[in-house]
Amino acid sequence: LRRQRQMCIRDSQFDGGTTFFQTGATFLSPEIIISGASVDFADPQSFTNAALTSGRLSGTGNLTFSGAVDIHQFYLDGPGTVTLDGTTTLSRTGTSAYEFLYIEETASVENSGTFNLSDSDGSGNDAYLFIRGNNSGDALFTNLAGGITNFHTGSDSLDRIFIDGGNLAYDHFINSGSLNISSDGSGSTTFDEGVTFTNNSEVNLLSGLLYLKGGSDGEATGDLTISNGARVELDSNTFIFGSGSDITGGGTFQVDGA
């Protein structure tokens, strides 16, 4: 019989190279720091806090983060599911060309806590949530029931957030919680052509501009609230607002031509 190996440490830091934790290797650490490294887990793992910068997490093991997660230019590969139960922050601060979280291949991210994505420095170097599956399987970001996702841009028109995909068939953003979108002025949030956006709960456009370009998959049953002065623009793809879906508020709802 193969004895299970356990590694118990207070915190862990990976600054380079590629580290594989194979089946049966239990990695016990409340905090993980990845900076320029690749780490692969075959078995499920749980962490409290994480700092994920310029690296990659992958593997078949499901990963759970219960505390604060700080992300800068990072990749998540599947087929495991990453569950975010605490507060996750991806923020463009002007220290890099652009910020991103890249969910690729068969990876799935589920947020049951608070997920914050922001760009507010006016540089034109944007913040991205990339969702890129392939014919091996879908890539998903799901804001679960009870989860809160906040997209915030600054006052400049160059403050922009993009939810970007490559193929509507594989790349999905699903909202089953609260999605709140705001801007300090002329900032915008865009769901690009390659991402299927499905709203089963509530989207609150508090201020600024929301572009929906990718279309929807099936009948979205959730609500869309557009506050005074805010604007939603849909392009010429197909969007379906199903039974029980309400569009309300004092803002502007606009559908562009082909």
Tab-separated table of C-alpha atoms in Angstrom:
chain	number	residue	atom	x	y	z
A	1	LEU	CA	0.000	0.000	0.000
A	2	ARG	CA	1.104	3.521	-0.734
A	3	ARG	CA	1.275	5.657	2.385
A	4	GLN	CA	-0.379	9.065	2.162
A	5	ARG	CA	2.101	11.921	2.529
A	6	GLN	CA	1.166	14.985	4.602
A	7	MET	CA	2.893	18.358	4.608
A	8	CYS	CA	1.830	20.680	7.457
A	9	ILE	CA	3.192	24.226	7.422
A	10	ARG	CA	2.064	27.656	8.599
A	11	ASP	CA	2.164	29.227	5.144
A	12	SER	CA	3.667	28.427	1.767
A	13	GLN	CA	5.351	30.437	-0.960
A	14	PHE	CA	6.106	29.373	-4.536
A	15	ASP	CA	8.379	31.791	-6.424
A	16	GLY	CA	9.210	29.772	-9.530
A	17	GLY	CA	9.206	26.447	-11.294
A	18	THR	CA	6.403	23.872	-11.422
A	19	THR	CA	5.299	21.865	-8.390
A	20	PHE	CA	2.989	18.828	-8.623
A	21	PHE	CA	1.123	17.460	-5.611
A	22	GLN	CA	-0.008	14.048	-6.789
A	23	THR	CA	-2.868	11.887	-5.534
A	24	GLY	CA	-2.432	11.121	-1.851
A	25	ALA	CA	-0.243	14.148	-1.077
A	26	THR	CA	-2.030	16.287	1.532
A	27	PHE	CA	-0.807	19.863	1.669
A	28	LEU	CA	-1.883	21.553	4.923
A	29	SER	CA	-1.247	25.286	4.898
A	30	PRO	CA	-3.650	28.128	5.803
A	31	GLU	CA	-2.059	30.496	3.276
A	32	ILE	CA	-0.585	30.030	-0.183
A	33	ILE	CA	1.517	32.603	-2.058
A	34	ILE	CA	2.293	32.058	-5.731
A	35	SER	CA	4.518	34.499	-7.607
A	36	GLY	CA	5.732	33.437	-11.034
A	37	ALA	CA	5.219	29.723	-10.353
A	38	SER	CA	2.910	26.898	-11.435
A	39	VAL	CA	1.293	24.648	-8.816
A	40	ASP	CA	-0.819	21.577	-9.598
A	41	PHE	CA	-3.015	19.732	-7.067
A	42	ALA	CA	-4.463	16.313	-7.843
A	43	ASP	CA	-6.532	16.158	-4.623
A	44	PRO	CA	-8.897	18.718	-3.016
A	45	GLN	CA	-7.218	21.418	-0.930
A	46	SER	CA	-8.479	24.162	1.390
A	47	PHE	CA	-6.797	27.465	2.141
A	48	THR	CA	-7.721	30.544	4.137
A	49	ASN	CA	-5.808	33.331	2.383
A	50	ALA	CA	-3.923	33.534	-0.904
A	51	ALA	CA	-1.783	35.950	-2.915
A	52	LEU	CA	-1.750	34.845	-6.562
A	53	THR	CA	0.560	36.817	-8.859
A	54	SER	CA	1.870	36.028	-12.368
A	55	GLY	CA	1.499	32.283	-12.043
A	56	ARG	CA	-0.838	29.344	-12.484
A	57	LEU	CA	-2.963	26.976	-10.407
A	58	SER	CA	-4.142	23.767	-12.029
A	59	GLY	CA	-5.111	20.178	-11.463
A	60	THR	CA	-8.008	17.821	-10.865
A	61	GLY	CA	-8.364	18.742	-7.198
A	62	ASN	CA	-11.066	21.179	-6.137
A	63	LEU	CA	-9.662	24.197	-4.293
A	64	THR	CA	-11.490	26.223	-1.623
A	65	PHE	CA	-10.442	29.644	-0.324
A	66	SER	CA	-12.298	30.849	2.758
A	67	GLY	CA	-10.527	34.164	3.406
A	68	ALA	CA	-8.857	36.988	1.487
A	69	VAL	CA	-7.558	36.252	-2.016
A	70	ASP	CA	-5.509	38.877	-3.863
A	71	ILE	CA	-5.034	38.265	-7.612
A	72	HIS	CA	-2.712	39.875	-10.179
A	73	GLN	CA	-2.203	38.505	-13.718
A	74	PHE	CA	-3.018	34.914	-12.834
A	75	TYR	CA	-4.156	31.722	-14.612
A	76	LEU	CA	-6.534	29.021	-13.370
A	77	ASP	CA	-6.652	25.699	-15.247
A	78	GLY	CA	-9.112	22.859	-14.815
A	79	PRO	CA	-10.638	20.501	-14.497
A	80	GLY	CA	-10.910	21.233	-10.776
A	81	THR	CA	-13.339	23.799	-9.346
A	82	VAL	CA	-12.080	26.843	-7.433
A	83	THR	CA	-14.530	28.013	-4.751
A	84	LEU	CA	-14.162	31.531	-3.342
A	85	ASP	CA	-15.937	31.821	0.021
A	86	GLY	CA	-14.237	34.974	1.317
A	87	THR	CA	-13.257	38.291	-0.280
A	88	THR	CA	-11.415	38.154	-3.606
A	89	THR	CA	-9.815	41.269	-5.098
A	90	LEU	CA	-8.511	41.890	-8.605
A	91	SER	CA	-7.652	45.569	-8.938
A	92	ARG	CA	-5.746	47.597	-11.532
A	93	THR	CA	-3.528	50.011	-9.616
A	94	GLY	CA	-1.285	51.368	-12.379
A	95	THR	CA	1.628	49.070	-11.523
A	96	SER	CA	1.147	46.781	-14.547
A	97	ALA	CA	0.179	46.978	-18.203
A	98	TYR	CA	-3.175	45.413	-17.375
A	99	GLU	CA	-4.686	43.153	-14.767
A	100	PHE	CA	-6.389	39.838	-15.391
A	101	LEU	CA	-7.693	36.564	-14.094
A	102	TYR	CA	-7.607	33.912	-16.801
A	103	ILE	CA	-10.025	30.976	-16.380
A	104	GLU	CA	-9.088	28.523	-19.085
A	105	GLU	CA	-9.714	25.092	-20.573
A	106	THR	CA	-12.116	23.184	-18.289
A	107	ALA	CA	-11.697	25.331	-15.176
A	108	SER	CA	-14.635	26.516	-13.097
A	109	VAL	CA	-14.663	29.354	-10.563
A	110	GLU	CA	-17.560	29.614	-8.100
A	111	ASN	CA	-17.965	32.694	-5.933
A	112	SER	CA	-20.050	32.444	-2.787
A	113	GLY	CA	-18.325	35.354	-1.058
A	114	THR	CA	-17.460	38.792	-2.439
A	115	PHE	CA	-15.554	39.112	-5.722
A	116	ASN	CA	-14.229	42.611	-6.518
A	117	LEU	CA	-12.854	43.580	-9.944
A	118	SER	CA	-11.898	47.210	-10.537
A	119	ASP	CA	-10.021	49.592	-12.847
A	120	SER	CA	-9.811	53.227	-11.862
A	121	ASP	CA	-6.439	54.728	-12.842
A	122	GLY	CA	-7.408	56.241	-16.236
A	123	SER	CA	-4.380	54.807	-18.045
A	124	GLY	CA	-6.205	52.786	-20.689
A	125	ASN	CA	-4.591	49.602	-19.360
A	126	ASP	CA	-7.699	47.614	-18.622
A	127	ALA	CA	-8.835	44.940	-16.176
A	128	TYR	CA	-9.922	41.601	-17.635
A	129	LEU	CA	-11.753	38.488	-16.580
A	130	PHE	CA	-10.845	36.005	-19.311
A	131	ILE	CA	-13.068	32.925	-19.625
A	132	ARG	CA	-11.657	30.569	-22.262
A	133	GLY	CA	-12.891	26.997	-22.592
A	134	ASN	CA	-12.357	24.666	-25.543
A	135	ASN	CA	-13.819	21.568	-27.141
A	136	SER	CA	-12.557	19.528	-24.177
A	137	GLY	CA	-14.938	21.355	-21.851
A	138	ASP	CA	-16.435	24.650	-20.787
A	139	ALA	CA	-14.820	27.389	-18.721
A	140	LEU	CA	-17.146	29.022	-16.209
A	141	PHE	CA	-17.372	31.842	-13.715
A	142	THR	CA	-20.442	31.376	-11.515
A	143	ASN	CA	-21.614	33.896	-8.963
A	144	LEU	CA	-23.537	31.548	-6.690
A	145	ALA	CA	-26.750	32.280	-4.806
A	146	GLY	CA	-25.727	34.546	-1.929
A	147	GLY	CA	-22.530	35.561	-3.706
A	148	ILE	CA	-21.722	39.199	-4.454
A	149	THR	CA	-19.694	40.254	-7.484
A	150	ASN	CA	-18.728	43.923	-7.821
A	151	PHE	CA	-17.359	45.486	-11.015
A	152	HIS	CA	-16.182	49.068	-10.466
A	153	THR	CA	-14.553	51.541	-12.857
A	154	GLY	CA	-13.257	55.059	-12.312
A	155	SER	CA	-14.238	58.435	-13.710
A	156	ASP	CA	-12.245	58.297	-16.971
A	157	SER	CA	-13.581	56.716	-20.181
A	158	LEU	CA	-10.304	54.724	-20.273
A	159	ASP	CA	-11.274	52.974	-17.021
A	160	ARG	CA	-12.631	49.741	-18.458
A	161	ILE	CA	-13.446	46.203	-17.386
A	162	PHE	CA	-13.795	43.411	-19.960
A	163	ILE	CA	-15.287	39.969	-19.426
A	164	ASP	CA	-13.695	38.291	-22.409
A	165	GLY	CA	-14.178	34.896	-24.052
A	166	GLY	CA	-13.402	33.156	-27.293
A	167	ASN	CA	-16.472	31.046	-28.041
A	168	LEU	CA	-20.086	31.367	-26.869
A	169	ALA	CA	-20.402	27.579	-26.781
A	170	TYR	CA	-17.606	27.111	-24.220
A	171	ASP	CA	-17.246	30.321	-22.216
A	172	HIS	CA	-19.868	31.180	-19.604
A	173	PHE	CA	-20.519	33.835	-16.980
A	174	ILE	CA	-23.479	32.798	-14.813
A	175	ASN	CA	-24.985	35.079	-12.199
A	176	SER	CA	-27.160	33.443	-9.562
A	177	GLY	CA	-26.385	36.003	-6.848
A	178	SER	CA	-25.924	39.785	-6.884
A	179	LEU	CA	-23.896	41.406	-9.664
A	180	ASN	CA	-23.272	45.096	-8.959
A	181	ILE	CA	-21.737	47.346	-11.611
A	182	SER	CA	-20.697	50.930	-10.912
A	183	SER	CA	-18.499	53.764	-12.146
A	184	ASP	CA	-17.240	57.032	-10.682
A	185	GLY	CA	-17.992	58.706	-14.020
A	186	SER	CA	-17.368	57.551	-17.602
A	187	GLY	CA	-15.983	54.075	-16.930
A	188	SER	CA	-17.517	51.014	-18.607
A	189	THR	CA	-17.947	47.266	-18.163
A	190	THR	CA	-18.182	45.044	-21.264
A	191	PHE	CA	-19.241	41.432	-21.706
A	192	ASP	CA	-17.517	40.656	-25.002
A	193	GLU	CA	-18.763	38.675	-28.003
A	194	GLY	CA	-17.219	35.380	-26.953
A	195	VAL	CA	-18.861	35.106	-23.521
A	196	THR	CA	-22.323	33.724	-22.868
A	197	PHE	CA	-23.891	35.779	-20.082
A	198	THR	CA	-26.743	34.254	-18.088
A	199	ASN	CA	-28.514	36.145	-15.305
A	200	ASN	CA	-30.689	34.051	-13.011
A	201	SER	CA	-30.867	36.525	-10.132
A	202	GLU	CA	-30.128	40.260	-10.079
A	203	VAL	CA	-27.896	42.659	-11.951
A	204	ASN	CA	-27.710	46.173	-10.525
A	205	LEU	CA	-26.214	48.831	-12.780
A	206	LEU	CA	-25.657	51.550	-10.214
A	207	SER	CA	-23.790	53.967	-12.484
A	208	GLY	CA	-21.722	54.059	-15.674
A	209	LEU	CA	-22.097	51.999	-18.834
A	210	LEU	CA	-22.698	48.267	-19.299
A	211	TYR	CA	-22.130	46.748	-22.761
A	212	LEU	CA	-23.623	43.312	-23.440
A	213	LYS	CA	-22.197	41.948	-26.681
A	214	GLY	CA	-22.041	38.193	-26.254
A	215	GLY	CA	-25.660	37.162	-26.117
A	216	SER	CA	-27.416	34.835	-23.687
A	217	ASP	CA	-27.819	31.092	-23.438
A	218	GLY	CA	-31.445	30.195	-22.861
A	219	GLU	CA	-33.956	32.337	-21.028
A	220	ALA	CA	-32.470	34.529	-18.326
A	221	THR	CA	-34.994	34.778	-15.503
A	222	GLY	CA	-33.207	37.375	-13.386
A	223	ASP	CA	-33.797	41.093	-12.965
A	224	LEU	CA	-31.893	44.053	-14.351
A	225	THR	CA	-32.056	47.368	-12.487
A	226	ILE	CA	-30.642	50.446	-14.240
A	227	SER	CA	-30.189	53.441	-11.956
A	228	ASN	CA	-30.674	57.075	-12.998
A	229	GLY	CA	-27.908	58.208	-15.350
A	230	ALA	CA	-26.675	54.690	-16.057
A	231	ARG	CA	-26.945	52.984	-19.456
A	232	VAL	CA	-27.126	49.416	-20.756
A	233	GLU	CA	-26.279	48.750	-24.411
A	234	LEU	CA	-26.993	45.451	-26.171
A	235	ASP	CA	-25.516	44.733	-29.581
A	236	SER	CA	-27.138	42.739	-32.381
A	237	ASN	CA	-26.617	39.266	-30.874
A	238	THR	CA	-29.555	37.363	-29.370
A	239	PHE	CA	-30.597	38.126	-25.791
A	240	ILE	CA	-33.545	36.361	-24.162
A	241	PHE	CA	-35.329	37.802	-21.143
A	242	GLY	CA	-37.604	35.031	-19.911
A	243	SER	CA	-40.694	34.882	-17.783
A	244	GLY	CA	-40.161	36.612	-14.434
A	245	SER	CA	-37.319	38.794	-15.690
A	246	ASP	CA	-37.883	42.486	-14.847
A	247	ILE	CA	-36.004	45.461	-16.299
A	248	THR	CA	-36.556	48.491	-14.093
A	249	GLY	CA	-35.010	51.790	-12.989
A	250	GLY	CA	-34.593	55.318	-14.246
A	251	GLY	CA	-31.620	54.674	-16.542
A	252	THR	CA	-31.342	53.921	-20.278
A	253	PHE	CA	-31.818	50.546	-21.978
A	254	GLN	CA	-30.556	50.599	-25.576
A	255	VAL	CA	-30.387	47.906	-28.296
A	256	ASP	CA	-27.984	48.673	-31.139
A	257	GLY	CA	-28.478	47.690	-34.772
A	258	ALA	CA	-26.487	45.162	-36.749
